Structures are given as structure tokens and as C-alpha cells.
PDB file of C-alpha atoms and ligand atoms in Angstrom:
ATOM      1  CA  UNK A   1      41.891 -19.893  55.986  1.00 89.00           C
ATOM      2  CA  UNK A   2      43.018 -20.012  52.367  1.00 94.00           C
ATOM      3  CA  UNK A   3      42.435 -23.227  51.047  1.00 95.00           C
ATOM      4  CA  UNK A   4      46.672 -23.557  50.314  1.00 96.00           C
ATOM      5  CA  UNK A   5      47.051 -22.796  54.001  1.00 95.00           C
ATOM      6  CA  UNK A   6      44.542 -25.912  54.997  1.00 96.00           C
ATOM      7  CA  UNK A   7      46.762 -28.349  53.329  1.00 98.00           C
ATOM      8  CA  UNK A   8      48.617 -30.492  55.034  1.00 97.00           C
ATOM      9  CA  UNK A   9      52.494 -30.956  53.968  1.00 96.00           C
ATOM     10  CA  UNK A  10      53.104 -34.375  55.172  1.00 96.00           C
ATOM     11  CA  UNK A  11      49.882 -35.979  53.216  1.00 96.00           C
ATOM     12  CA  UNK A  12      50.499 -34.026  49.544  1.00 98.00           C
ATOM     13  CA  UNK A  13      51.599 -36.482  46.788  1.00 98.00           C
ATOM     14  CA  UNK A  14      55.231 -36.723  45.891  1.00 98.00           C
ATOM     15  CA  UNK A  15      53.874 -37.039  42.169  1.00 98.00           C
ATOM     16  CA  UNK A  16      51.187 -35.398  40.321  1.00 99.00           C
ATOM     17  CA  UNK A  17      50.208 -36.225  36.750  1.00 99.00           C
ATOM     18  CA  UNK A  18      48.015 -34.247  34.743  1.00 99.00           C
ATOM     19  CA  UNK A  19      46.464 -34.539  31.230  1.00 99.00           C
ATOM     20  CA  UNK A  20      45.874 -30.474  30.348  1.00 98.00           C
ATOM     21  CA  UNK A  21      42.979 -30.569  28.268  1.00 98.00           C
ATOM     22  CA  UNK A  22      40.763 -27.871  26.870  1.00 98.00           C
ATOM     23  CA  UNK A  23      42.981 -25.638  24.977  1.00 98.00           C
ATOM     24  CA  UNK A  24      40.983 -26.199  21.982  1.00 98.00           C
ATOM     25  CA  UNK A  25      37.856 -25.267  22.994  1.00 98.00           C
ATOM     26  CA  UNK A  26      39.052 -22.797  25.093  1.00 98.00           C
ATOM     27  CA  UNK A  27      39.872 -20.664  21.986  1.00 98.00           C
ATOM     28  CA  UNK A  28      37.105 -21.897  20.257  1.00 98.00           C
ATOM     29  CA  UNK A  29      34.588 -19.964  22.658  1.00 98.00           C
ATOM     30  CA  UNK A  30      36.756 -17.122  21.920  1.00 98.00           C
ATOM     31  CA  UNK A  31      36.444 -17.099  18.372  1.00 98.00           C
ATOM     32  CA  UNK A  32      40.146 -18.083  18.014  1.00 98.00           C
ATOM     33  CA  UNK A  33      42.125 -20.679  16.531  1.00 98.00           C
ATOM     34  CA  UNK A  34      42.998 -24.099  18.511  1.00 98.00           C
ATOM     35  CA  UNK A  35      46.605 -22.801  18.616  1.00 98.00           C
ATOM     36  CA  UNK A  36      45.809 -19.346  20.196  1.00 98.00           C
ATOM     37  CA  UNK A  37      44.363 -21.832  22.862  1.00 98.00           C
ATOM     38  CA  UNK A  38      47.810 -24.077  23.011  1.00 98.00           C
ATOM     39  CA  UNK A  39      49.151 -20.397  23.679  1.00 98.00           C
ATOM     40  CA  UNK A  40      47.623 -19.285  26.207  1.00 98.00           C
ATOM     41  CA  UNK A  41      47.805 -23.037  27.798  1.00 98.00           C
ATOM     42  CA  UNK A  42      51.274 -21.888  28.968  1.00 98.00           C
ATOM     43  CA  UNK A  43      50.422 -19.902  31.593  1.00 98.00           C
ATOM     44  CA  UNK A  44      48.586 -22.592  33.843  1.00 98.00           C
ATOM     45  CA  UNK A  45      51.793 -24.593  33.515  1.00 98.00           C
ATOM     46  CA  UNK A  46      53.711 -21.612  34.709  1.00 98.00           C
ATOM     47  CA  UNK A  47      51.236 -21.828  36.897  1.00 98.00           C
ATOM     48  CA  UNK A  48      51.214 -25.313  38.518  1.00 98.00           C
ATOM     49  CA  UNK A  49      55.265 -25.681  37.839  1.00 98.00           C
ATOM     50  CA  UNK A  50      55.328 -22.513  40.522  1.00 98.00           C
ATOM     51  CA  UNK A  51      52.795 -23.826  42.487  1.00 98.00           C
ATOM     52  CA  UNK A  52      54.065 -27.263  42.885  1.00 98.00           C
ATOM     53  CA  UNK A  53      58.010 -26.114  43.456  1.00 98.00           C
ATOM     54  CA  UNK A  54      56.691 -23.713  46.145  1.00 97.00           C
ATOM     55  CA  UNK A  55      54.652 -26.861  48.038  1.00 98.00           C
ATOM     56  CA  UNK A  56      58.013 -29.019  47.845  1.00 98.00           C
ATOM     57  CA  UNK A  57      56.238 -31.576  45.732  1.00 98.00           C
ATOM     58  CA  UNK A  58      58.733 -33.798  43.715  1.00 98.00           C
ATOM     59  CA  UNK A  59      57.410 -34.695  40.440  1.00 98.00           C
ATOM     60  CA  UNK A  60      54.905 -32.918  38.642  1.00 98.00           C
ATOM     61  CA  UNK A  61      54.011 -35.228  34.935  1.00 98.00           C
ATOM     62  CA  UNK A  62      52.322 -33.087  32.388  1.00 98.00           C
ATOM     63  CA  UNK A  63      50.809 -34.923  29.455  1.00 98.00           C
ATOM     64  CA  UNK A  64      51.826 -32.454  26.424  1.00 98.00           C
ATOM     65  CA  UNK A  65      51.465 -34.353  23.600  1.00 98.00           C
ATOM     66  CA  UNK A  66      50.193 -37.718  23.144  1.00 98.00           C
ATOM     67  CA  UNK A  67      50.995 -40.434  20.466  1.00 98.00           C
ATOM     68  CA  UNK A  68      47.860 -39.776  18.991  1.00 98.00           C
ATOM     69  CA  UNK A  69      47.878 -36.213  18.752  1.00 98.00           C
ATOM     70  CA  UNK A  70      50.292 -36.770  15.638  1.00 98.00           C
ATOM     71  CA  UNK A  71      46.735 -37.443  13.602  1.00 98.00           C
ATOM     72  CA  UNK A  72      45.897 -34.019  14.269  1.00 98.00           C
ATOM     73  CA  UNK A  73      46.201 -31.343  11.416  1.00 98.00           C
ATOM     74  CA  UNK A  74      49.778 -30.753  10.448  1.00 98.00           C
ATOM     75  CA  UNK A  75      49.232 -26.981  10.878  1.00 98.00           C
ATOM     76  CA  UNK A  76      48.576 -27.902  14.685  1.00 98.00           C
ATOM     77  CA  UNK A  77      51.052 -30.081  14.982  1.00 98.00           C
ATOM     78  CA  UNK A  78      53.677 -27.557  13.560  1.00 98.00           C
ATOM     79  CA  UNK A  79      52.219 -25.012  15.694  1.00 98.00           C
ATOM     80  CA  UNK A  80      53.030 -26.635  18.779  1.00 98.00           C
ATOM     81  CA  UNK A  81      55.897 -28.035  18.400  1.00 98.00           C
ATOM     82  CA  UNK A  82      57.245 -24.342  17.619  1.00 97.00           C
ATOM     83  CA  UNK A  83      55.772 -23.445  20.539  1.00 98.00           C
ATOM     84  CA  UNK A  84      57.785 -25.847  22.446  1.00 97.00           C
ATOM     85  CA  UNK A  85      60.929 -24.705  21.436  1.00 95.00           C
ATOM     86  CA  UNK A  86      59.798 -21.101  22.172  1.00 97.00           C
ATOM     87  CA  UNK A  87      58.484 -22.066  25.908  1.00 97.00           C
ATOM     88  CA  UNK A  88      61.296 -24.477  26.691  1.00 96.00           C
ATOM     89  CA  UNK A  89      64.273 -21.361  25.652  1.00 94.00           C
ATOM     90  CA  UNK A  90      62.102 -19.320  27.174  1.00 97.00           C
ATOM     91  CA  UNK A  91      61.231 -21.013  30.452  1.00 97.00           C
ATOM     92  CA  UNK A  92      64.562 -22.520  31.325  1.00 97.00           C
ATOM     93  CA  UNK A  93      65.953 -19.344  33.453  1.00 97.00           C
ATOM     94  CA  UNK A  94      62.684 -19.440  35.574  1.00 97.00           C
ATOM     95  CA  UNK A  95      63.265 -23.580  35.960  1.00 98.00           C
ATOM     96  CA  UNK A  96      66.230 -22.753  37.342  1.00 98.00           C
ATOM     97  CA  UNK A  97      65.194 -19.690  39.496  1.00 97.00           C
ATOM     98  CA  UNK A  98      62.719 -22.214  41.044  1.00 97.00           C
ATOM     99  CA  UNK A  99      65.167 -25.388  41.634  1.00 98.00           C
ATOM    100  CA  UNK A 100      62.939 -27.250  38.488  1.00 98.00           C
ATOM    101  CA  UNK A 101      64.668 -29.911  37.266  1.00 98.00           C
ATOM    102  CA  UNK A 102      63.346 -30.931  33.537  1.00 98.00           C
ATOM    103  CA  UNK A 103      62.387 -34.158  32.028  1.00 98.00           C
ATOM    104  CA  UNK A 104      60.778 -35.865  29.668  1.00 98.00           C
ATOM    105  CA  UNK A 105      59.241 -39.441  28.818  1.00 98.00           C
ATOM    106  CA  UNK A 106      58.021 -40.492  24.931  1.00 98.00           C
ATOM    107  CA  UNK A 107      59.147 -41.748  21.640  1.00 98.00           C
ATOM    108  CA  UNK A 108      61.317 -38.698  21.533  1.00 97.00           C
ATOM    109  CA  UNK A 109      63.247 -39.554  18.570  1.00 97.00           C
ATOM    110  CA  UNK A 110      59.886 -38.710  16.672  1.00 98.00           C
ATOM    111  CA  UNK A 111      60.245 -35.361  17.928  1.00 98.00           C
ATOM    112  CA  UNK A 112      61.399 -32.325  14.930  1.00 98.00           C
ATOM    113  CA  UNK A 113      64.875 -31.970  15.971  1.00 98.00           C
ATOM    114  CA  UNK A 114      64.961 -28.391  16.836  1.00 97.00           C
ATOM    115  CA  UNK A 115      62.886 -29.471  19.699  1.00 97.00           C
ATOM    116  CA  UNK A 116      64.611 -32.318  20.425  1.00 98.00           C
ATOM    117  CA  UNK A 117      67.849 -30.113  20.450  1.00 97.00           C
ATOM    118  CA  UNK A 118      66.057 -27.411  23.003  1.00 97.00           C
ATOM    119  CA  UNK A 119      64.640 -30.286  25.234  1.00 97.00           C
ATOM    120  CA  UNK A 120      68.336 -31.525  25.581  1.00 98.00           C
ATOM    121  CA  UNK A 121      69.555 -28.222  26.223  1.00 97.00           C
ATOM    122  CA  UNK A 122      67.235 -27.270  29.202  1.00 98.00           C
ATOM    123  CA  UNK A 123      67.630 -31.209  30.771  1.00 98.00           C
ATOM    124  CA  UNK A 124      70.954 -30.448  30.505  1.00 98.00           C
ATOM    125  CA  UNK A 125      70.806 -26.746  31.840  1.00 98.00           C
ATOM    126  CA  UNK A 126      68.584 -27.829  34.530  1.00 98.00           C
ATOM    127  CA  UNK A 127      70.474 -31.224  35.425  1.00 98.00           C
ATOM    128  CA  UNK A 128      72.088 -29.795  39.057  1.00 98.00           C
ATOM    129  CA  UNK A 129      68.682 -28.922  40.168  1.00 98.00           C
ATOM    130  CA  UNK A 130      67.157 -30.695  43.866  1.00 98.00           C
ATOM    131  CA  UNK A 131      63.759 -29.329  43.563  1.00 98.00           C
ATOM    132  CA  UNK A 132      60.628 -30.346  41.758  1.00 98.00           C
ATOM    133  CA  UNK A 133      61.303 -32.638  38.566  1.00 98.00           C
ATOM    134  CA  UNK A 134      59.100 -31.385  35.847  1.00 98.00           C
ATOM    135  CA  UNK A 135      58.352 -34.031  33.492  1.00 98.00           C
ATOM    136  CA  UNK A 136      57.156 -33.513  29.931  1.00 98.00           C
ATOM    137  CA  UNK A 137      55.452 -36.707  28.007  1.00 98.00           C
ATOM    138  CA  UNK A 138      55.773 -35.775  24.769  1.00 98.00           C
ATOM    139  CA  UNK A 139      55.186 -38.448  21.722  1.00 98.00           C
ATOM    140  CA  UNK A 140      54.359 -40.312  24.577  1.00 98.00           C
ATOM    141  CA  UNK A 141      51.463 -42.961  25.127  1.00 98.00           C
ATOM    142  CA  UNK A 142      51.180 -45.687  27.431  1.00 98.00           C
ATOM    143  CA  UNK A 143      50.361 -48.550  24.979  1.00 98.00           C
ATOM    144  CA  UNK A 144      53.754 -47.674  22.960  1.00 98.00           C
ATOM    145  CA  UNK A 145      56.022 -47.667  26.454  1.00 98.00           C
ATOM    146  CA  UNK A 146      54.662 -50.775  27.574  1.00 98.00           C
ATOM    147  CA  UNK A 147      55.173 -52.532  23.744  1.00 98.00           C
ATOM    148  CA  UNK A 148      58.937 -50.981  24.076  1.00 98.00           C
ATOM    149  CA  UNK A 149      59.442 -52.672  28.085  1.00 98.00           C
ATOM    150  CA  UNK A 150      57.768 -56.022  26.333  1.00 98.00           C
ATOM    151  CA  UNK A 151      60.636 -55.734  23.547  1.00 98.00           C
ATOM    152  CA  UNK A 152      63.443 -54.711  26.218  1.00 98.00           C
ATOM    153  CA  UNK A 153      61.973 -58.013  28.270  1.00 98.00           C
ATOM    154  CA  UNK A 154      61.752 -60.458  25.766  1.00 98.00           C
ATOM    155  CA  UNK A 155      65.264 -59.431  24.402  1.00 98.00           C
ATOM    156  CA  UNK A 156      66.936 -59.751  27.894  1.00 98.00           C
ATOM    157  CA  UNK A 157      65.483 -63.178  28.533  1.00 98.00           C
ATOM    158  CA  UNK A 158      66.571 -64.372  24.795  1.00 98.00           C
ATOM    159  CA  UNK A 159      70.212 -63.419  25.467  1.00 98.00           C
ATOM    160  CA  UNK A 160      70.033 -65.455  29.314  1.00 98.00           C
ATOM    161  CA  UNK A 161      70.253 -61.806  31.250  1.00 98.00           C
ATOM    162  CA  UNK A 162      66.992 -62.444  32.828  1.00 98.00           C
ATOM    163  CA  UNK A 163      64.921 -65.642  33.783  1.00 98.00           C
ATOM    164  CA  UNK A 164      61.097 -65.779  32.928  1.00 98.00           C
ATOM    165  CA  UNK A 165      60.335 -66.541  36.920  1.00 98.00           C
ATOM    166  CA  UNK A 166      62.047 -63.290  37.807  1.00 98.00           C
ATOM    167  CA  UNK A 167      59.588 -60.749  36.078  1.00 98.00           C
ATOM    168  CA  UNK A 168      57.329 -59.412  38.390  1.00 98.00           C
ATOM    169  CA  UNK A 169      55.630 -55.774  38.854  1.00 98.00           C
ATOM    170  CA  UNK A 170      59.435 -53.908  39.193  1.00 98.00           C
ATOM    171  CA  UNK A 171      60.969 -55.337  36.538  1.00 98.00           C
ATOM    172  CA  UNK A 172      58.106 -54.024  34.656  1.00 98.00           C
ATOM    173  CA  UNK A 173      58.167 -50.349  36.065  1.00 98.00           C
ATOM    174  CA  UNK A 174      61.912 -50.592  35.607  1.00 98.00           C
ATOM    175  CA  UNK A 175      61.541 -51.233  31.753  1.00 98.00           C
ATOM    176  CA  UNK A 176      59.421 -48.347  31.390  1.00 98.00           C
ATOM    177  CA  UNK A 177      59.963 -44.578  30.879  1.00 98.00           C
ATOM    178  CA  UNK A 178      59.120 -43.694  34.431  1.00 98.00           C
ATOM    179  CA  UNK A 179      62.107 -45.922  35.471  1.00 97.00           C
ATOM    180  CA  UNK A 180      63.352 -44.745  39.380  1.00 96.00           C
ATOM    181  CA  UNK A 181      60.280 -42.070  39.558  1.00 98.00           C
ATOM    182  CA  UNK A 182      57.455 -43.246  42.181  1.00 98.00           C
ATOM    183  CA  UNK A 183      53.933 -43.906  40.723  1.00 98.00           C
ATOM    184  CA  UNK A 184      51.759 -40.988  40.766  1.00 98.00           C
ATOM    185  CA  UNK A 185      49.221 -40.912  43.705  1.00 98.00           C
ATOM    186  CA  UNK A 186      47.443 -38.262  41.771  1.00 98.00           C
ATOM    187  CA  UNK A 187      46.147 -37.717  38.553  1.00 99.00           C
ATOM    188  CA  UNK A 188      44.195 -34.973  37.496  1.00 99.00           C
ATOM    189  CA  UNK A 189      42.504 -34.516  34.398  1.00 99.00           C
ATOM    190  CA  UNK A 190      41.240 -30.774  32.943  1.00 99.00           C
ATOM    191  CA  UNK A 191      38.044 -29.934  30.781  1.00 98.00           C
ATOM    192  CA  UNK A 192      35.531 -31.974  32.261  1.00 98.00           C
ATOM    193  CA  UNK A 193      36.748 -35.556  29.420  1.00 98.00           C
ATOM    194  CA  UNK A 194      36.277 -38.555  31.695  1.00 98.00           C
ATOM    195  CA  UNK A 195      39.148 -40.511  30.302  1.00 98.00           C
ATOM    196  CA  UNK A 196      42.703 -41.277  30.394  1.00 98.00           C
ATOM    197  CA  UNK A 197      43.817 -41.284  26.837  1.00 98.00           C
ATOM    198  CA  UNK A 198      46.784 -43.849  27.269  1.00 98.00           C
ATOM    199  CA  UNK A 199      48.422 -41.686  29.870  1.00 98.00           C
ATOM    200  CA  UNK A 200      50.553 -44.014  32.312  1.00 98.00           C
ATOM    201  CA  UNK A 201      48.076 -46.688  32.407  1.00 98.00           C
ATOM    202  CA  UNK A 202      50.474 -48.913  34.284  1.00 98.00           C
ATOM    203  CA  UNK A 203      51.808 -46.297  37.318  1.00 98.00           C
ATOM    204  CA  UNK A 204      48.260 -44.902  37.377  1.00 98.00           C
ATOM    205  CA  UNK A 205      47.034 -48.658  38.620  1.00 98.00           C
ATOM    206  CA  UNK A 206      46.466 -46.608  42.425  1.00 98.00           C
ATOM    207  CA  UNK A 207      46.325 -42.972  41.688  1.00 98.00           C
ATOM    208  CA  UNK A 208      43.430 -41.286  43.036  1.00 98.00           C
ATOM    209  CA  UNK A 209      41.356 -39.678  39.616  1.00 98.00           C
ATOM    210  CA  UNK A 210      40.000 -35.865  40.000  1.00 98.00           C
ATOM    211  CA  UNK A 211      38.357 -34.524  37.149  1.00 98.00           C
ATOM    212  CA  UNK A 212      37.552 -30.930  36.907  1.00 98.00           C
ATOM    213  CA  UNK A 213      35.470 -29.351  34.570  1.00 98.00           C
ATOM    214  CA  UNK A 214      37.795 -26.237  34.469  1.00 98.00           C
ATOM    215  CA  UNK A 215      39.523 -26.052  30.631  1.00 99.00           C
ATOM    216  CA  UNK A 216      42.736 -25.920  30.911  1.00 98.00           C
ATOM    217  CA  UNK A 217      44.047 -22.100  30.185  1.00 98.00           C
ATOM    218  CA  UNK A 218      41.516 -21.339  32.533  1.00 98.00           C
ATOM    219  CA  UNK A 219      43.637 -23.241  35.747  1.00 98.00           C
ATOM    220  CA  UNK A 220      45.116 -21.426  38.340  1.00 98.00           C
ATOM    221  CA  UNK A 221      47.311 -22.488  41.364  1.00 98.00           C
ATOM    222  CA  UNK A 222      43.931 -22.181  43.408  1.00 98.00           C
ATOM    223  CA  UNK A 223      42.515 -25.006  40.848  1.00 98.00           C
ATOM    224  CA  UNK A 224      45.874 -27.149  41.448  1.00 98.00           C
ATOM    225  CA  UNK A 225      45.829 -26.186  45.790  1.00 98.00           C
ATOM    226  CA  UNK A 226      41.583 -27.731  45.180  1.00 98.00           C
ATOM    227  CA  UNK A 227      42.799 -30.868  43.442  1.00 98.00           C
ATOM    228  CA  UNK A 228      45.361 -31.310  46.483  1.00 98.00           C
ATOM    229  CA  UNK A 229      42.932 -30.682  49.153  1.00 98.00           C
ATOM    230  CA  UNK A 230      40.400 -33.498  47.612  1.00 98.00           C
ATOM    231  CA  UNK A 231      43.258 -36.334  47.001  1.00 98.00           C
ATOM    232  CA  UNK A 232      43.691 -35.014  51.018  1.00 98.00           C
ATOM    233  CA  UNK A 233      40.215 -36.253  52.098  1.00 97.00           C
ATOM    234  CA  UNK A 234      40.542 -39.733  50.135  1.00 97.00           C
ATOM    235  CA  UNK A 235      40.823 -42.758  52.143  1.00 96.00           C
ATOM    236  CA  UNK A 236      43.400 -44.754  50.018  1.00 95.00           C
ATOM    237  CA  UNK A 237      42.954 -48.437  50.978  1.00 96.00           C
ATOM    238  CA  UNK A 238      45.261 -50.367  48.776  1.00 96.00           C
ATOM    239  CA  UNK A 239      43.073 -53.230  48.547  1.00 95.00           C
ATOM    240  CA  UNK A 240      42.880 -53.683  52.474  1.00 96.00           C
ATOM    241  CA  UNK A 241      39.292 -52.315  54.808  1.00 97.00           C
ATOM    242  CA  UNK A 242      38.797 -48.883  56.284  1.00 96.00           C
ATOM    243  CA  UNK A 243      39.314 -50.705  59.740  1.00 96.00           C
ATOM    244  CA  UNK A 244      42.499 -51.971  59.123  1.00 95.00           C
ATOM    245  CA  UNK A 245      43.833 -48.568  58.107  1.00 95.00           C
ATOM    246  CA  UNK A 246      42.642 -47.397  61.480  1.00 90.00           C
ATOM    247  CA  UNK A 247      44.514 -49.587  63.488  1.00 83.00           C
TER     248      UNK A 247
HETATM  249  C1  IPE B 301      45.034 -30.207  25.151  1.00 81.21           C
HETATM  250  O1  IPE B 301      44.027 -29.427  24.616  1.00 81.21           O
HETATM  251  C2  IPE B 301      46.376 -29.946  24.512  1.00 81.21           C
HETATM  252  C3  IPE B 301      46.866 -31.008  23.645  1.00 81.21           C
HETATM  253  C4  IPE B 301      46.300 -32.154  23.430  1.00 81.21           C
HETATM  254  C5  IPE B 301      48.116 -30.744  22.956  1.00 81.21           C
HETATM  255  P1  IPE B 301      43.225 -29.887  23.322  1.00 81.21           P
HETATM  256  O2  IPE B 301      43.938 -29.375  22.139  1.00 81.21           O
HETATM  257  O3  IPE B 301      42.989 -31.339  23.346  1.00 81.21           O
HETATM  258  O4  IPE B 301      41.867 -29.103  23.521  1.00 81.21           O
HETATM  259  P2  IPE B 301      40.398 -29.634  23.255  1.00 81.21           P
HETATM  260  O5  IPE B 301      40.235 -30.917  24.006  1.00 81.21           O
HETATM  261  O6  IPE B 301      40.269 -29.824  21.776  1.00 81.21           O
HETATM  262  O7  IPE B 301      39.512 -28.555  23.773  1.00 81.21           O
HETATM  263  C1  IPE B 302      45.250 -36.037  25.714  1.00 81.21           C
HETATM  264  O1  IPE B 302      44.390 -35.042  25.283  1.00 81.21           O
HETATM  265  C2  IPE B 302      46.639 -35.703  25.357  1.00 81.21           C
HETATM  266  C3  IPE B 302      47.176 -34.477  25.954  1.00 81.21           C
HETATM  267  C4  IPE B 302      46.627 -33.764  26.874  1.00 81.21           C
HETATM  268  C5  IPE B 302      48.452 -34.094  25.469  1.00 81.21           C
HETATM  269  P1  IPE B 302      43.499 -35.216  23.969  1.00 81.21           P
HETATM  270  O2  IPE B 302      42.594 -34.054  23.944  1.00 81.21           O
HETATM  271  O3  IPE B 302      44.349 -35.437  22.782  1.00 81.21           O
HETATM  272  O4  IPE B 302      42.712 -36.556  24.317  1.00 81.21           O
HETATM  273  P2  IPE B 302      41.522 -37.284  23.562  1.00 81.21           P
HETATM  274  O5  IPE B 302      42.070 -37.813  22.294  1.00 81.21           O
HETATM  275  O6  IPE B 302      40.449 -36.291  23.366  1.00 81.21           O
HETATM  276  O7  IPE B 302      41.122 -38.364  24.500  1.00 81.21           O
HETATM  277 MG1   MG B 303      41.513 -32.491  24.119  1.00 81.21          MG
END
């Protein structure tokens, strides 16, 4: 049995987040510039958008570009932010074949506007949508969302709209860019980096972490269908024992 025919629909995650790594050295082992990698990066998220929509799984996060990643040469930076306009025109017929809603969380007003213009267009295109919600974090970092829910916080409690005893965990998640989408329960990380490179620190708090050593032009849907199949055989215990979870 295929290993997508061993998993088990009522125990996949309604939301997987993953931080695709490895495009760089990817194209580096090739001889070929960083960007050629970025390139040829779009076909695993072909990949795992297809993948994902065809195993009814709601919300798929891909960390595209971090916060950080603006410190990067400007010739890289350029280069894929073109190629984000090209993918997103390009992609938005398929998102719709598929029932892909888009989305995207991140200081977005940091974004060139030409891609700020295209990302509107396909949200917009791909609004109606009751499938898979694709989210894109772009400009996005968890350290800068949770300074802007701290700001929108503080603010409602100085004009009387909210009292200091009433902030708890929701009122957080509420204030932050993932506002109304369930934590994800898995996060999976490409290229073998051990880290999370301030990637939804807060909604990762329970996510189960697989790491694979696969770079990420290089992952298929089998790669995505192997990630599943582990977060399957985890015991999530939310803080209580195994024993309780068995009664
Ligand atoms: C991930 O691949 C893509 C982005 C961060 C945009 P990298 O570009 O980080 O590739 P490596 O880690 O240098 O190999
Ligand atoms: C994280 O990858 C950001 C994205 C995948 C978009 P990086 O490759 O930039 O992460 P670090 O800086 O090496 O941790
Ligand atoms: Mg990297």
C-alpha cells in the first residue's frame, strides 16, 4: 500500500505550515545562481498546494519570505519578488481549478507594489473558493506580528474598549495575522536547518516539528504524504499522560 493510501483522513491536520528551505543550495550544487534555485522552488509548491487540496486539508501556511530575508542581496530580493508576480498571474487559474483559496499574512505594505497589486488580484479572484486556503507569509516574521497585536492591545485598553483582566490566550491569537485560522498541528521544516526562524512562534506553541533533510526543490507530494504519515504516529498529549489519553 502506497504510503498516501495508509493515511488516515480523520487524523490529518486541518493546518500545515512549512518553512521551504534549500533553494539556495539547491542551485548551488548545480553550479547555478540562488535564484535559478527560488525557480525551480515553484514546483514543490505546485506540488504540496495539489497535494494538500486533493487530501481535503484546510490550510496549508508556506513561509515565502521572511522579515529578515530583506538583508539579503538586493539582486535576490528583486529576483523574487518578480518571481512572485510571475507565479501568482500565473498560478491563479490552477487555484481556482483546484477550489484554492489564497491568502497571505506579513507587513505587506513593505511589499513592491506590483506584487502587492497581483496578491490582491488573485485573493480577490480566488475569494468564492471552499477548498484548501493557501496562505503566503510574505514580509512576515513572528516577532513583528506579535509587536503589532501588543500595539493593537495597548491601544484598545487606552481608549476603555478592552479591560487589562480580559486579555488572555484569544485575545492574543485574535490580534494577530492568523486571526479566525486554527493553530497549525504541523510544521514542517525543509533542508535539514533545525530552527524556526520567527515563523508563527505563538500558533506553533503545540505543533508537532518534522524536519527533513530533503532541500526544498527537491520535495514531492510523496515527501509531503511522509511528513503526514509521521505527525500520524505522534501521541499529542497536550500537557496531560499517555494514560489519560487512553481512557
Ligand atoms: C528558502 O531557500 C527560500 C527563501 C528564504 C526565500 P533559501 O534561499 O533560504 O536557500 P538556502 O537555505 O540558502 O539553501
Ligand atoms: C526562512 O528561511 C524563511 C523562509 C523560508 C522564507 P531562511 O533560509 O531565510 O532562514 P534562516 O535565516 O537561515 O534561519
Ligand atoms: Mg535558507
Amino acid at each position: 500500500m502506497s504510503v498516501k493510501d495508509q493515511l488516515i483522513k480523520e487524523r490529518l491536520p486541518k493546518h500545515v505550515a512549512i518553512i521551504m528551505d534549500g533553494n539556495g543550495r539547491w542551485a548551488k550544487k548545480r553550479g547555478n545562481s540562488r535564484v535559478f534555485g527560488h525557480k525551480n522552488g515553484v514546483k514543490a509548491v505546485r506540488a504540496v498546494t495539489e497535494a494538500a487540496a486533493e487530501l481535503e486539508i484546510d490550510y496549508v501556511t508556506l513561509y515565502a519570505f521572511s522579515t529578515e530575508n530583506w538583508r539579503r542581496p538586493k539582486m535576490e530580493v528583486d529576483a523574487l519578488m518578480s518571481l512572485l508576480v510571475k507565479t501568482i498571474s500565473a498560478e491563479t487559474k490552477t487555484l481556482n481549478k483546484n477550489n484554492v483559496r489564497l491568502a497571505v499574512i506579513g507587513c505587506i505594505d513593505t511589499l513592491p507594489k506590483d506584487v502587492r497589486v497581483k496578491l490582491m488580484e488573485c485573493i480577490d479572484a480566488t475569494s468564492q473558493n471552499t477548498g484548501l486556503t493557501l496562505c503566503l507569509a510574505l514580509s512576515y516574521s513572528s516577532r513583528w506580528e506579535i509587536t503589532e497585536a501588543v500595539k493593537n492591545i495597548a491601544t484598545a485598553v487606552k481608549n476603555d474598549e478592552l479591560n487589562v483582566e480580559d486579555i488572555d490566550a484569544d485575545v492574543i491569537s485574535n490580534n494577530l495575522t492568523t486571526q479566525g485560522i486554527p493553530d497549525p498541528e504541523l510544521m514542517i521544516r525543509t533542508s535539514g536547518e533545525l530552527r524556526i526562524s520567527n515563523f508563527l512562534m505563538w500558533q506553533l506553541a503545540y505543533a508537532e516539528l518534522y524536519f527533513c533533510d530533503t532541500l526544498w526543490p527537491d520535495f514531492q507530494k510523496q515527501d509531503f504524504y511522509e511528513a503526514l504519515m509521521d505527525f500520524q504516529s505522534r501521541e499529542r498529549r497536550f500537557g496531560k499522560t499517555s494514560e489519560q489519553l487512553k481512557k
